[in-house]
Amino acid sequence: MAPVSFALLTVFLLLGWQVVRQVLRPGPMLRMDARVIDHAQYGPIPWGNVVGMELQSIRVRHSTQYTLMLGVRGARRYLRNAPPLARWLQGRRMRGDDDLAALPIPLNLLEKSPDLIHRSALALRQRHDAPFLEDWHHRMEQREVEALLRMQDLDREHDDILEELRALPADAGPERIAALDARVREHFAGQNAALPELRVTMDRHARRAKQDIRGLRIMLVVIVGLTLLSLALRLLR
């Protein structure tokens, strides 16, 4: 037990030192404006590089830990500003050349409520036209995000084409009709090209959901088993 205890103590000391260093640094731990979100651990991140956002809450005993998860392009660049332990923990989740990853921002140490911070960050991000995935979550891989963003763009383009068709006058000239026809053909060609990647993405979503369900079942079996064992031990006393 001694080596395990020493290792755990070392990890807690390192994490504690990182938190203390962030708290004692000059300036706020988290700052947001119309251009960037700036956290003590990563430095300023332009909103245009944020492709997704998620407020995560985990119940731990008598408290709830809140984390704002940001899906960030160029995540490796911002991880270079992080302390060594945080850089290692986050960097090991990135695969190969993937440079789009989730960067966690702890919210419990901040003065404002997590919900307010999340709503404010979302409102500031929505002012920018850069691609943004509303349904992003932190376990998505870069390939999935790119495929979903592509389909999102195609859906938006589809709505634009329908609007243009509705607004097309009855006496429209052949040049305008030909241009619209070419745009429709190009749109459907893009959809067909994106379908294989989208199928791969949906398969990954399905596999991840099955793994989560399997993990929950195992956890439930373990909890029930421990409860029954505890009851049996009490009855045998």
JSON list of C-alpha atoms in Angstrom, two decimals:
[
{"chain": "A", "resi": 1, "resn": "MET", "atom": "CA", "xyz": [0.00, 0.00, 0.00]},
{"chain": "A", "resi": 2, "resn": "ALA", "atom": "CA", "xyz": [2.89, 2.37, 0.66]},
{"chain": "A", "resi": 3, "resn": "PRO", "atom": "CA", "xyz": [3.89, 2.87, -3.01]},
{"chain": "A", "resi": 4, "resn": "VAL", "atom": "CA", "xyz": [0.23, 3.36, -4.01]},
{"chain": "A", "resi": 5, "resn": "SER", "atom": "CA", "xyz": [-0.31, 5.88, -1.21]},
{"chain": "A", "resi": 6, "resn": "PHE", "atom": "CA", "xyz": [2.85, 7.74, -2.17]},
{"chain": "A", "resi": 7, "resn": "ALA", "atom": "CA", "xyz": [1.80, 7.87, -5.84]},
{"chain": "A", "resi": 8, "resn": "LEU", "atom": "CA", "xyz": [-1.68, 9.17, -4.94]},
{"chain": "A", "resi": 9, "resn": "LEU", "atom": "CA", "xyz": [-0.20, 11.75, -2.59]},
{"chain": "A", "resi": 10, "resn": "THR", "atom": "CA", "xyz": [2.18, 12.92, -5.35]},
{"chain": "A", "resi": 11, "resn": "VAL", "atom": "CA", "xyz": [-0.69, 13.31, -7.83]},
{"chain": "A", "resi": 12, "resn": "PHE", "atom": "CA", "xyz": [-2.81, 15.26, -5.30]},
{"chain": "A", "resi": 13, "resn": "LEU", "atom": "CA", "xyz": [0.13, 17.54, -4.47]},
{"chain": "A", "resi": 14, "resn": "LEU", "atom": "CA", "xyz": [0.77, 18.25, -8.15]},
{"chain": "A", "resi": 15, "resn": "LEU", "atom": "CA", "xyz": [-2.90, 18.96, -8.84]},
{"chain": "A", "resi": 16, "resn": "GLY", "atom": "CA", "xyz": [-3.13, 21.14, -5.74]},
{"chain": "A", "resi": 17, "resn": "TRP", "atom": "CA", "xyz": [-0.04, 23.10, -6.77]},
{"chain": "A", "resi": 18, "resn": "GLN", "atom": "CA", "xyz": [-1.50, 23.71, -10.23]},
{"chain": "A", "resi": 19, "resn": "VAL", "atom": "CA", "xyz": [-4.72, 25.07, -8.71]},
{"chain": "A", "resi": 20, "resn": "VAL", "atom": "CA", "xyz": [-2.81, 27.30, -6.28]},
{"chain": "A", "resi": 21, "resn": "ARG", "atom": "CA", "xyz": [-0.60, 28.64, -9.09]},
{"chain": "A", "resi": 22, "resn": "GLN", "atom": "CA", "xyz": [-3.65, 29.51, -11.19]},
{"chain": "A", "resi": 23, "resn": "VAL", "atom": "CA", "xyz": [-5.39, 31.22, -8.27]},
{"chain": "A", "resi": 24, "resn": "LEU", "atom": "CA", "xyz": [-2.33, 33.29, -7.35]},
{"chain": "A", "resi": 25, "resn": "ARG", "atom": "CA", "xyz": [-1.50, 34.43, -10.89]},
{"chain": "A", "resi": 26, "resn": "PRO", "atom": "CA", "xyz": [-2.28, 38.09, -11.64]},
{"chain": "A", "resi": 27, "resn": "GLY", "atom": "CA", "xyz": [-5.61, 38.74, -13.32]},
{"chain": "A", "resi": 28, "resn": "PRO", "atom": "CA", "xyz": [-8.79, 36.65, -13.41]},
{"chain": "A", "resi": 29, "resn": "MET", "atom": "CA", "xyz": [-8.73, 32.87, -13.86]},
{"chain": "A", "resi": 30, "resn": "LEU", "atom": "CA", "xyz": [-11.31, 33.16, -16.63]},
{"chain": "A", "resi": 31, "resn": "ARG", "atom": "CA", "xyz": [-11.99, 36.13, -18.89]},
{"chain": "A", "resi": 32, "resn": "MET", "atom": "CA", "xyz": [-14.37, 36.28, -21.84]},
{"chain": "A", "resi": 33, "resn": "ASP", "atom": "CA", "xyz": [-15.04, 39.04, -24.35]},
{"chain": "A", "resi": 34, "resn": "ALA", "atom": "CA", "xyz": [-16.29, 39.32, -27.91]},
{"chain": "A", "resi": 35, "resn": "ARG", "atom": "CA", "xyz": [-13.01, 37.92, -29.33]},
{"chain": "A", "resi": 36, "resn": "VAL", "atom": "CA", "xyz": [-11.60, 35.27, -26.99]},
{"chain": "A", "resi": 37, "resn": "ILE", "atom": "CA", "xyz": [-12.12, 33.06, -23.98]},
{"chain": "A", "resi": 38, "resn": "ASP", "atom": "CA", "xyz": [-9.00, 33.36, -21.83]},
{"chain": "A", "resi": 39, "resn": "HIS", "atom": "CA", "xyz": [-8.31, 30.81, -19.08]},
{"chain": "A", "resi": 40, "resn": "ALA", "atom": "CA", "xyz": [-5.30, 30.74, -16.76]},
{"chain": "A", "resi": 41, "resn": "GLN", "atom": "CA", "xyz": [-4.41, 27.22, -17.89]},
{"chain": "A", "resi": 42, "resn": "TYR", "atom": "CA", "xyz": [-4.55, 27.69, -21.68]},
{"chain": "A", "resi": 43, "resn": "GLY", "atom": "CA", "xyz": [-4.27, 31.39, -22.43]},
{"chain": "A", "resi": 44, "resn": "PRO", "atom": "CA", "xyz": [-6.55, 33.24, -24.88]},
{"chain": "A", "resi": 45, "resn": "ILE", "atom": "CA", "xyz": [-8.52, 31.03, -27.31]},
{"chain": "A", "resi": 46, "resn": "PRO", "atom": "CA", "xyz": [-10.28, 32.86, -30.18]},
{"chain": "A", "resi": 47, "resn": "TRP", "atom": "CA", "xyz": [-13.97, 32.02, -30.38]},
{"chain": "A", "resi": 48, "resn": "GLY", "atom": "CA", "xyz": [-13.52, 31.05, -34.02]},
{"chain": "A", "resi": 49, "resn": "ASN", "atom": "CA", "xyz": [-11.41, 28.06, -32.88]},
{"chain": "A", "resi": 50, "resn": "VAL", "atom": "CA", "xyz": [-14.16, 26.77, -30.59]},
{"chain": "A", "resi": 51, "resn": "VAL", "atom": "CA", "xyz": [-16.29, 24.26, -32.51]},
{"chain": "A", "resi": 52, "resn": "GLY", "atom": "CA", "xyz": [-18.35, 22.93, -29.59]},
{"chain": "A", "resi": 53, "resn": "MET", "atom": "CA", "xyz": [-19.24, 23.54, -25.97]},
{"chain": "A", "resi": 54, "resn": "GLU", "atom": "CA", "xyz": [-20.66, 21.41, -23.15]},
{"chain": "A", "resi": 55, "resn": "LEU", "atom": "CA", "xyz": [-21.37, 22.05, -19.46]},
{"chain": "A", "resi": 56, "resn": "GLN", "atom": "CA", "xyz": [-20.44, 18.90, -17.55]},
{"chain": "A", "resi": 57, "resn": "SER", "atom": "CA", "xyz": [-21.52, 18.21, -13.97]},
{"chain": "A", "resi": 58, "resn": "ILE", "atom": "CA", "xyz": [-20.35, 15.32, -11.78]},
{"chain": "A", "resi": 59, "resn": "ARG", "atom": "CA", "xyz": [-21.82, 14.66, -8.35]},
{"chain": "A", "resi": 60, "resn": "VAL", "atom": "CA", "xyz": [-19.12, 13.85, -5.78]},
{"chain": "A", "resi": 61, "resn": "ARG", "atom": "CA", "xyz": [-20.41, 13.06, -2.28]},
{"chain": "A", "resi": 62, "resn": "HIS", "atom": "CA", "xyz": [-21.97, 16.31, -1.04]},
{"chain": "A", "resi": 63, "resn": "SER", "atom": "CA", "xyz": [-20.86, 18.60, -3.86]},
{"chain": "A", "resi": 64, "resn": "THR", "atom": "CA", "xyz": [-21.15, 18.90, -7.63]},
{"chain": "A", "resi": 65, "resn": "GLN", "atom": "CA", "xyz": [-18.09, 19.53, -9.79]},
{"chain": "A", "resi": 66, "resn": "TYR", "atom": "CA", "xyz": [-18.78, 21.67, -12.86]},
{"chain": "A", "resi": 67, "resn": "THR", "atom": "CA", "xyz": [-16.56, 21.76, -15.94]},
{"chain": "A", "resi": 68, "resn": "LEU", "atom": "CA", "xyz": [-16.97, 23.74, -19.14]},
{"chain": "A", "resi": 69, "resn": "MET", "atom": "CA", "xyz": [-15.74, 21.49, -21.94]},
{"chain": "A", "resi": 70, "resn": "LEU", "atom": "CA", "xyz": [-14.57, 23.30, -25.08]},
{"chain": "A", "resi": 71, "resn": "GLY", "atom": "CA", "xyz": [-14.03, 21.57, -28.41]},
{"chain": "A", "resi": 72, "resn": "VAL", "atom": "CA", "xyz": [-11.06, 23.50, -29.75]},
{"chain": "A", "resi": 73, "resn": "ARG", "atom": "CA", "xyz": [-9.19, 23.48, -33.06]},
{"chain": "A", "resi": 74, "resn": "GLY", "atom": "CA", "xyz": [-5.43, 23.72, -32.58]},
{"chain": "A", "resi": 75, "resn": "ALA", "atom": "CA", "xyz": [-5.76, 22.25, -29.08]},
{"chain": "A", "resi": 76, "resn": "ARG", "atom": "CA", "xyz": [-2.08, 21.25, -28.95]},
{"chain": "A", "resi": 77, "resn": "ARG", "atom": "CA", "xyz": [-1.04, 24.88, -29.23]},
{"chain": "A", "resi": 78, "resn": "TYR", "atom": "CA", "xyz": [-3.08, 25.85, -26.15]},
{"chain": "A", "resi": 79, "resn": "LEU", "atom": "CA", "xyz": [-2.00, 22.78, -24.21]},
{"chain": "A", "resi": 80, "resn": "ARG", "atom": "CA", "xyz": [1.59, 24.02, -24.44]},
{"chain": "A", "resi": 81, "resn": "ASN", "atom": "CA", "xyz": [0.58, 26.78, -21.99]},
{"chain": "A", "resi": 82, "resn": "ALA", "atom": "CA", "xyz": [-0.83, 24.28, -19.49]},
{"chain": "A", "resi": 83, "resn": "PRO", "atom": "CA", "xyz": [1.18, 22.81, -16.56]},
{"chain": "A", "resi": 84, "resn": "PRO", "atom": "CA", "xyz": [3.03, 19.54, -17.33]},
{"chain": "A", "resi": 85, "resn": "LEU", "atom": "CA", "xyz": [0.54, 17.22, -15.58]},
{"chain": "A", "resi": 86, "resn": "ALA", "atom": "CA", "xyz": [-2.52, 18.79, -17.26]},
{"chain": "A", "resi": 87, "resn": "ARG", "atom": "CA", "xyz": [-0.68, 18.78, -20.58]},
{"chain": "A", "resi": 88, "resn": "TRP", "atom": "CA", "xyz": [0.05, 15.05, -20.22]},
{"chain": "A", "resi": 89, "resn": "LEU", "atom": "CA", "xyz": [-3.49, 14.13, -19.08]},
{"chain": "A", "resi": 90, "resn": "GLN", "atom": "CA", "xyz": [-5.16, 15.99, -21.95]},
{"chain": "A", "resi": 91, "resn": "GLY", "atom": "CA", "xyz": [-2.54, 15.23, -24.60]},
{"chain": "A", "resi": 92, "resn": "ARG", "atom": "CA", "xyz": [-2.75, 11.46, -24.13]},
{"chain": "A", "resi": 93, "resn": "ARG", "atom": "CA", "xyz": [-6.40, 11.54, -25.25]},
{"chain": "A", "resi": 94, "resn": "MET", "atom": "CA", "xyz": [-5.48, 13.03, -28.62]},
{"chain": "A", "resi": 95, "resn": "ARG", "atom": "CA", "xyz": [-4.95, 10.53, -31.40]},
{"chain": "A", "resi": 96, "resn": "GLY", "atom": "CA", "xyz": [-2.25, 10.78, -34.02]},
{"chain": "A", "resi": 97, "resn": "ASP", "atom": "CA", "xyz": [-2.38, 14.05, -35.92]},
{"chain": "A", "resi": 98, "resn": "ASP", "atom": "CA", "xyz": [-5.80, 15.04, -34.56]},
{"chain": "A", "resi": 99, "resn": "ASP", "atom": "CA", "xyz": [-5.64, 18.65, -33.46]},
{"chain": "A", "resi": 100, "resn": "LEU", "atom": "CA", "xyz": [-9.26, 19.09, -32.44]},
{"chain": "A", "resi": 101, "resn": "ALA", "atom": "CA", "xyz": [-9.82, 18.08, -28.83]},
{"chain": "A", "resi": 102, "resn": "ALA", "atom": "CA", "xyz": [-11.78, 18.84, -25.68]},
{"chain": "A", "resi": 103, "resn": "LEU", "atom": "CA", "xyz": [-10.15, 21.28, -23.24]},
{"chain": "A", "resi": 104, "resn": "PRO", "atom": "CA", "xyz": [-11.72, 21.29, -19.74]},
{"chain": "A", "resi": 105, "resn": "ILE", "atom": "CA", "xyz": [-12.21, 24.51, -17.77]},
{"chain": "A", "resi": 106, "resn": "PRO", "atom": "CA", "xyz": [-13.06, 23.89, -14.06]},
{"chain": "A", "resi": 107, "resn": "LEU", "atom": "CA", "xyz": [-15.78, 26.27, -12.85]},
{"chain": "A", "resi": 108, "resn": "ASN", "atom": "CA", "xyz": [-16.12, 25.59, -9.12]},
{"chain": "A", "resi": 109, "resn": "LEU", "atom": "CA", "xyz": [-13.33, 27.99, -8.13]},
{"chain": "A", "resi": 110, "resn": "LEU", "atom": "CA", "xyz": [-14.94, 30.91, -9.98]},
{"chain": "A", "resi": 111, "resn": "GLU", "atom": "CA", "xyz": [-17.26, 33.46, -8.39]},
{"chain": "A", "resi": 112, "resn": "LYS", "atom": "CA", "xyz": [-20.05, 33.25, -10.99]},
{"chain": "A", "resi": 113, "resn": "SER", "atom": "CA", "xyz": [-22.47, 30.34, -11.28]},
{"chain": "A", "resi": 114, "resn": "PRO", "atom": "CA", "xyz": [-21.58, 27.59, -13.81]},
{"chain": "A", "resi": 115, "resn": "ASP", "atom": "CA", "xyz": [-24.89, 28.05, -15.66]},
{"chain": "A", "resi": 116, "resn": "LEU", "atom": "CA", "xyz": [-24.27, 31.77, -16.09]},
{"chain": "A", "resi": 117, "resn": "ILE", "atom": "CA", "xyz": [-20.73, 31.15, -17.36]},
{"chain": "A", "resi": 118, "resn": "HIS", "atom": "CA", "xyz": [-21.99, 28.53, -19.82]},
{"chain": "A", "resi": 119, "resn": "ARG", "atom": "CA", "xyz": [-24.80, 30.76, -21.13]},
{"chain": "A", "resi": 120, "resn": "SER", "atom": "CA", "xyz": [-22.46, 33.74, -21.46]},
{"chain": "A", "resi": 121, "resn": "ALA", "atom": "CA", "xyz": [-19.83, 31.70, -23.29]},
{"chain": "A", "resi": 122, "resn": "LEU", "atom": "CA", "xyz": [-22.46, 30.28, -25.65]},
{"chain": "A", "resi": 123, "resn": "ALA", "atom": "CA", "xyz": [-23.89, 33.73, -26.37]},
{"chain": "A", "resi": 124, "resn": "LEU", "atom": "CA", "xyz": [-20.44, 35.16, -27.14]},
{"chain": "A", "resi": 125, "resn": "ARG", "atom": "CA", "xyz": [-19.57, 32.19, -29.37]},
{"chain": "A", "resi": 126, "resn": "GLN", "atom": "CA", "xyz": [-22.80, 32.47, -31.35]},
{"chain": "A", "resi": 127, "resn": "ARG", "atom": "CA", "xyz": [-21.81, 35.95, -32.51]},
{"chain": "A", "resi": 128, "resn": "HIS", "atom": "CA", "xyz": [-19.17, 34.38, -34.75]},
{"chain": "A", "resi": 129, "resn": "ASP", "atom": "CA", "xyz": [-19.83, 32.79, -38.14]},
{"chain": "A", "resi": 130, "resn": "ALA", "atom": "CA", "xyz": [-17.14, 30.10, -37.80]},
{"chain": "A", "resi": 131, "resn": "PRO", "atom": "CA", "xyz": [-18.49, 26.50, -37.90]},
{"chain": "A", "resi": 132, "resn": "PHE", "atom": "CA", "xyz": [-20.04, 25.46, -34.59]},
{"chain": "A", "resi": 133, "resn": "LEU", "atom": "CA", "xyz": [-21.64, 22.14, -33.64]},
{"chain": "A", "resi": 134, "resn": "GLU", "atom": "CA", "xyz": [-24.59, 22.64, -31.29]},
{"chain": "A", "resi": 135, "resn": "ASP", "atom": "CA", "xyz": [-24.77, 18.96, -30.25]},
{"chain": "A", "resi": 136, "resn": "TRP", "atom": "CA", "xyz": [-21.03, 18.51, -29.67]},
{"chain": "A", "resi": 137, "resn": "HIS", "atom": "CA", "xyz": [-19.84, 16.48, -26.69]},
{"chain": "A", "resi": 138, "resn": "HIS", "atom": "CA", "xyz": [-16.37, 15.91, -25.32]},
{"chain": "A", "resi": 139, "resn": "ARG", "atom": "CA", "xyz": [-16.02, 12.27, -26.46]},
{"chain": "A", "resi": 140, "resn": "MET", "atom": "CA", "xyz": [-16.37, 13.09, -30.17]},
{"chain": "A", "resi": 141, "resn": "GLU", "atom": "CA", "xyz": [-13.32, 12.45, -32.31]},
{"chain": "A", "resi": 142, "resn": "GLN", "atom": "CA", "xyz": [-12.10, 14.94, -34.89]},
{"chain": "A", "resi": 143, "resn": "ARG", "atom": "CA", "xyz": [-13.36, 12.80, -37.78]},
{"chain": "A", "resi": 144, "resn": "GLU", "atom": "CA", "xyz": [-16.86, 12.75, -36.32]},
{"chain": "A", "resi": 145, "resn": "VAL", "atom": "CA", "xyz": [-16.88, 16.49, -35.74]},
{"chain": "A", "resi": 146, "resn": "GLU", "atom": "CA", "xyz": [-15.75, 17.25, -39.28]},
{"chain": "A", "resi": 147, "resn": "ALA", "atom": "CA", "xyz": [-18.41, 14.94, -40.77]},
{"chain": "A", "resi": 148, "resn": "LEU", "atom": "CA", "xyz": [-21.20, 16.48, -38.69]},
{"chain": "A", "resi": 149, "resn": "LEU", "atom": "CA", "xyz": [-20.07, 20.01, -39.49]},
{"chain": "A", "resi": 150, "resn": "ARG", "atom": "CA", "xyz": [-20.10, 19.09, -43.18]},
{"chain": "A", "resi": 151, "resn": "MET", "atom": "CA", "xyz": [-23.66, 17.77, -42.93]},
{"chain": "A", "resi": 152, "resn": "GLN", "atom": "CA", "xyz": [-24.67, 20.87, -40.99]},
{"chain": "A", "resi": 153, "resn": "ASP", "atom": "CA", "xyz": [-23.34, 23.05, -43.82]},
{"chain": "A", "resi": 154, "resn": "LEU", "atom": "CA", "xyz": [-25.17, 20.92, -46.38]},
{"chain": "A", "resi": 155, "resn": "ASP", "atom": "CA", "xyz": [-28.45, 21.25, -44.45]},
{"chain": "A", "resi": 156, "resn": "ARG", "atom": "CA", "xyz": [-28.01, 25.01, -44.35]},
{"chain": "A", "resi": 157, "resn": "GLU", "atom": "CA", "xyz": [-27.24, 25.07, -48.08]},
{"chain": "A", "resi": 158, "resn": "HIS", "atom": "CA", "xyz": [-30.34, 22.92, -48.72]},
{"chain": "A", "resi": 159, "resn": "ASP", "atom": "CA", "xyz": [-32.53, 25.47, -46.92]},
{"chain": "A", "resi": 160, "resn": "ASP", "atom": "CA", "xyz": [-30.95, 28.31, -48.92]},
{"chain": "A", "resi": 161, "resn": "ILE", "atom": "CA", "xyz": [-31.67, 26.50, -52.21]},
{"chain": "A", "resi": 162, "resn": "LEU", "atom": "CA", "xyz": [-35.31, 25.88, -51.22]},
{"chain": "A", "resi": 163, "resn": "GLU", "atom": "CA", "xyz": [-35.68, 29.55, -50.31]},
{"chain": "A", "resi": 164, "resn": "GLU", "atom": "CA", "xyz": [-34.20, 30.58, -53.65]},
{"chain": "A", "resi": 165, "resn": "LEU", "atom": "CA", "xyz": [-36.58, 28.20, -55.49]},
{"chain": "A", "resi": 166, "resn": "ARG", "atom": "CA", "xyz": [-39.57, 29.69, -53.69]},
{"chain": "A", "resi": 167, "resn": "ALA", "atom": "CA", "xyz": [-38.42, 33.19, -54.60]},
{"chain": "A", "resi": 168, "resn": "LEU", "atom": "CA", "xyz": [-37.76, 32.30, -58.24]},
{"chain": "A", "resi": 169, "resn": "PRO", "atom": "CA", "xyz": [-40.10, 34.39, -60.42]},
{"chain": "A", "resi": 170, "resn": "ALA", "atom": "CA", "xyz": [-42.19, 32.73, -63.10]},
{"chain": "A", "resi": 171, "resn": "ASP", "atom": "CA", "xyz": [-40.46, 34.79, -65.79]},
{"chain": "A", "resi": 172, "resn": "ALA", "atom": "CA", "xyz": [-36.93, 33.97, -64.65]},
{"chain": "A", "resi": 173, "resn": "GLY", "atom": "CA", "xyz": [-34.43, 33.95, -67.49]},
{"chain": "A", "resi": 174, "resn": "PRO", "atom": "CA", "xyz": [-32.66, 30.77, -68.70]},
{"chain": "A", "resi": 175, "resn": "GLU", "atom": "CA", "xyz": [-29.31, 31.93, -67.27]},
{"chain": "A", "resi": 176, "resn": "ARG", "atom": "CA", "xyz": [-30.69, 32.19, -63.73]},
{"chain": "A", "resi": 177, "resn": "ILE", "atom": "CA", "xyz": [-32.46, 28.82, -64.05]},
{"chain": "A", "resi": 178, "resn": "ALA", "atom": "CA", "xyz": [-29.28, 27.20, -65.37]},
{"chain": "A", "resi": 179, "resn": "ALA", "atom": "CA", "xyz": [-27.24, 28.67, -62.48]},
{"chain": "A", "resi": 180, "resn": "LEU", "atom": "CA", "xyz": [-29.75, 27.38, -59.93]},
{"chain": "A", "resi": 181, "resn": "ASP", "atom": "CA", "xyz": [-29.82, 23.96, -61.59]},
{"chain": "A", "resi": 182, "resn": "ALA", "atom": "CA", "xyz": [-26.01, 23.77, -61.42]},
{"chain": "A", "resi": 183, "resn": "ARG", "atom": "CA", "xyz": [-26.13, 24.71, -57.73]},
{"chain": "A", "resi": 184, "resn": "VAL", "atom": "CA", "xyz": [-28.71, 21.99, -57.03]},
{"chain": "A", "resi": 185, "resn": "ARG", "atom": "CA", "xyz": [-26.59, 19.38, -58.83]},
{"chain": "A", "resi": 186, "resn": "GLU", "atom": "CA", "xyz": [-23.49, 20.45, -56.92]},
{"chain": "A", "resi": 187, "resn": "HIS", "atom": "CA", "xyz": [-25.40, 20.29, -53.64]},
{"chain": "A", "resi": 188, "resn": "PHE", "atom": "CA", "xyz": [-26.61, 16.72, -54.22]},
{"chain": "A", "resi": 189, "resn": "ALA", "atom": "CA", "xyz": [-23.14, 15.67, -55.34]},
{"chain": "A", "resi": 190, "resn": "GLY", "atom": "CA", "xyz": [-21.76, 17.02, -52.06]},
{"chain": "A", "resi": 191, "resn": "GLN", "atom": "CA", "xyz": [-24.41, 15.14, -50.11]},
{"chain": "A", "resi": 192, "resn": "ASN", "atom": "CA", "xyz": [-23.57, 11.87, -51.85]},
{"chain": "A", "resi": 193, "resn": "ALA", "atom": "CA", "xyz": [-19.86, 12.40, -51.19]},
{"chain": "A", "resi": 194, "resn": "ALA", "atom": "CA", "xyz": [-20.52, 13.08, -47.48]},
{"chain": "A", "resi": 195, "resn": "LEU", "atom": "CA", "xyz": [-22.81, 10.07, -46.88]},
{"chain": "A", "resi": 196, "resn": "PRO", "atom": "CA", "xyz": [-20.06, 7.41, -46.41]},
{"chain": "A", "resi": 197, "resn": "GLU", "atom": "CA", "xyz": [-18.30, 9.50, -43.78]},
{"chain": "A", "resi": 198, "resn": "LEU", "atom": "CA", "xyz": [-21.62, 10.22, -42.07]},
{"chain": "A", "resi": 199, "resn": "ARG", "atom": "CA", "xyz": [-22.39, 6.47, -41.94]},
{"chain": "A", "resi": 200, "resn": "VAL", "atom": "CA", "xyz": [-19.01, 5.88, -40.26]},
{"chain": "A", "resi": 201, "resn": "THR", "atom": "CA", "xyz": [-19.84, 8.64, -37.77]},
{"chain": "A", "resi": 202, "resn": "MET", "atom": "CA", "xyz": [-23.25, 7.15, -36.96]},
{"chain": "A", "resi": 203, "resn": "ASP", "atom": "CA", "xyz": [-21.68, 3.72, -36.47]},
{"chain": "A", "resi": 204, "resn": "ARG", "atom": "CA", "xyz": [-19.21, 5.21, -34.00]},
{"chain": "A", "resi": 205, "resn": "HIS", "atom": "CA", "xyz": [-22.05, 6.92, -32.13]},
{"chain": "A", "resi": 206, "resn": "ALA", "atom": "CA", "xyz": [-23.91, 3.60, -31.94]},
{"chain": "A", "resi": 207, "resn": "ARG", "atom": "CA", "xyz": [-20.83, 1.71, -30.71]},
{"chain": "A", "resi": 208, "resn": "ARG", "atom": "CA", "xyz": [-20.14, 4.36, -28.07]},
{"chain": "A", "resi": 209, "resn": "ALA", "atom": "CA", "xyz": [-23.75, 4.22, -26.87]},
{"chain": "A", "resi": 210, "resn": "LYS", "atom": "CA", "xyz": [-23.54, 0.41, -26.56]},
{"chain": "A", "resi": 211, "resn": "GLN", "atom": "CA", "xyz": [-20.27, 0.69, -24.61]},
{"chain": "A", "resi": 212, "resn": "ASP", "atom": "CA", "xyz": [-21.86, 3.24, -22.25]},
{"chain": "A", "resi": 213, "resn": "ILE", "atom": "CA", "xyz": [-24.89, 1.01, -21.68]},
{"chain": "A", "resi": 214, "resn": "ARG", "atom": "CA", "xyz": [-22.60, -1.99, -21.07]},
{"chain": "A", "resi": 215, "resn": "GLY", "atom": "CA", "xyz": [-20.55, 0.04, -18.59]},
{"chain": "A", "resi": 216, "resn": "LEU", "atom": "CA", "xyz": [-23.68, 1.17, -16.73]},
{"chain": "A", "resi": 217, "resn": "ARG", "atom": "CA", "xyz": [-24.93, -2.41, -16.51]},
{"chain": "A", "resi": 218, "resn": "ILE", "atom": "CA", "xyz": [-21.60, -3.60, -15.11]},
{"chain": "A", "resi": 219, "resn": "MET", "atom": "CA", "xyz": [-21.60, -0.75, -12.59]},
{"chain": "A", "resi": 220, "resn": "LEU", "atom": "CA", "xyz": [-25.18, -1.60, -11.57]},
{"chain": "A", "resi": 221, "resn": "VAL", "atom": "CA", "xyz": [-24.28, -5.28, -11.11]},
{"chain": "A", "resi": 222, "resn": "VAL", "atom": "CA", "xyz": [-21.26, -4.30, -8.97]},
{"chain": "A", "resi": 223, "resn": "ILE", "atom": "CA", "xyz": [-23.35, -1.95, -6.81]},
{"chain": "A", "resi": 224, "resn": "VAL", "atom": "CA", "xyz": [-26.08, -4.57, -6.32]},
{"chain": "A", "resi": 225, "resn": "GLY", "atom": "CA", "xyz": [-23.46, -7.22, -5.52]},
{"chain": "A", "resi": 226, "resn": "LEU", "atom": "CA", "xyz": [-21.75, -5.01, -2.93]},
{"chain": "A", "resi": 227, "resn": "THR", "atom": "CA", "xyz": [-25.11, -4.14, -1.38]},
{"chain": "A", "resi": 228, "resn": "LEU", "atom": "CA", "xyz": [-26.10, -7.81, -1.11]},
{"chain": "A", "resi": 229, "resn": "LEU", "atom": "CA", "xyz": [-22.69, -8.68, 0.32]},
{"chain": "A", "resi": 230, "resn": "SER", "atom": "CA", "xyz": [-23.04, -5.93, 2.92]},
{"chain": "A", "resi": 231, "resn": "LEU", "atom": "CA", "xyz": [-26.50, -7.19, 3.90]},
{"chain": "A", "resi": 232, "resn": "ALA", "atom": "CA", "xyz": [-25.25, -10.78, 4.11]},
{"chain": "A", "resi": 233, "resn": "LEU", "atom": "CA", "xyz": [-22.36, -9.78, 6.37]},
{"chain": "A", "resi": 234, "resn": "ARG", "atom": "CA", "xyz": [-24.73, -7.91, 8.68]},
{"chain": "A", "resi": 235, "resn": "LEU", "atom": "CA", "xyz": [-27.08, -10.90, 8.90]},
{"chain": "A", "resi": 236, "resn": "LEU", "atom": "CA", "xyz": [-24.20, -13.24, 9.70]},
{"chain": "A", "resi": 237, "resn": "ARG", "atom": "CA", "xyz": [-23.05, -11.18, 12.69]}
]
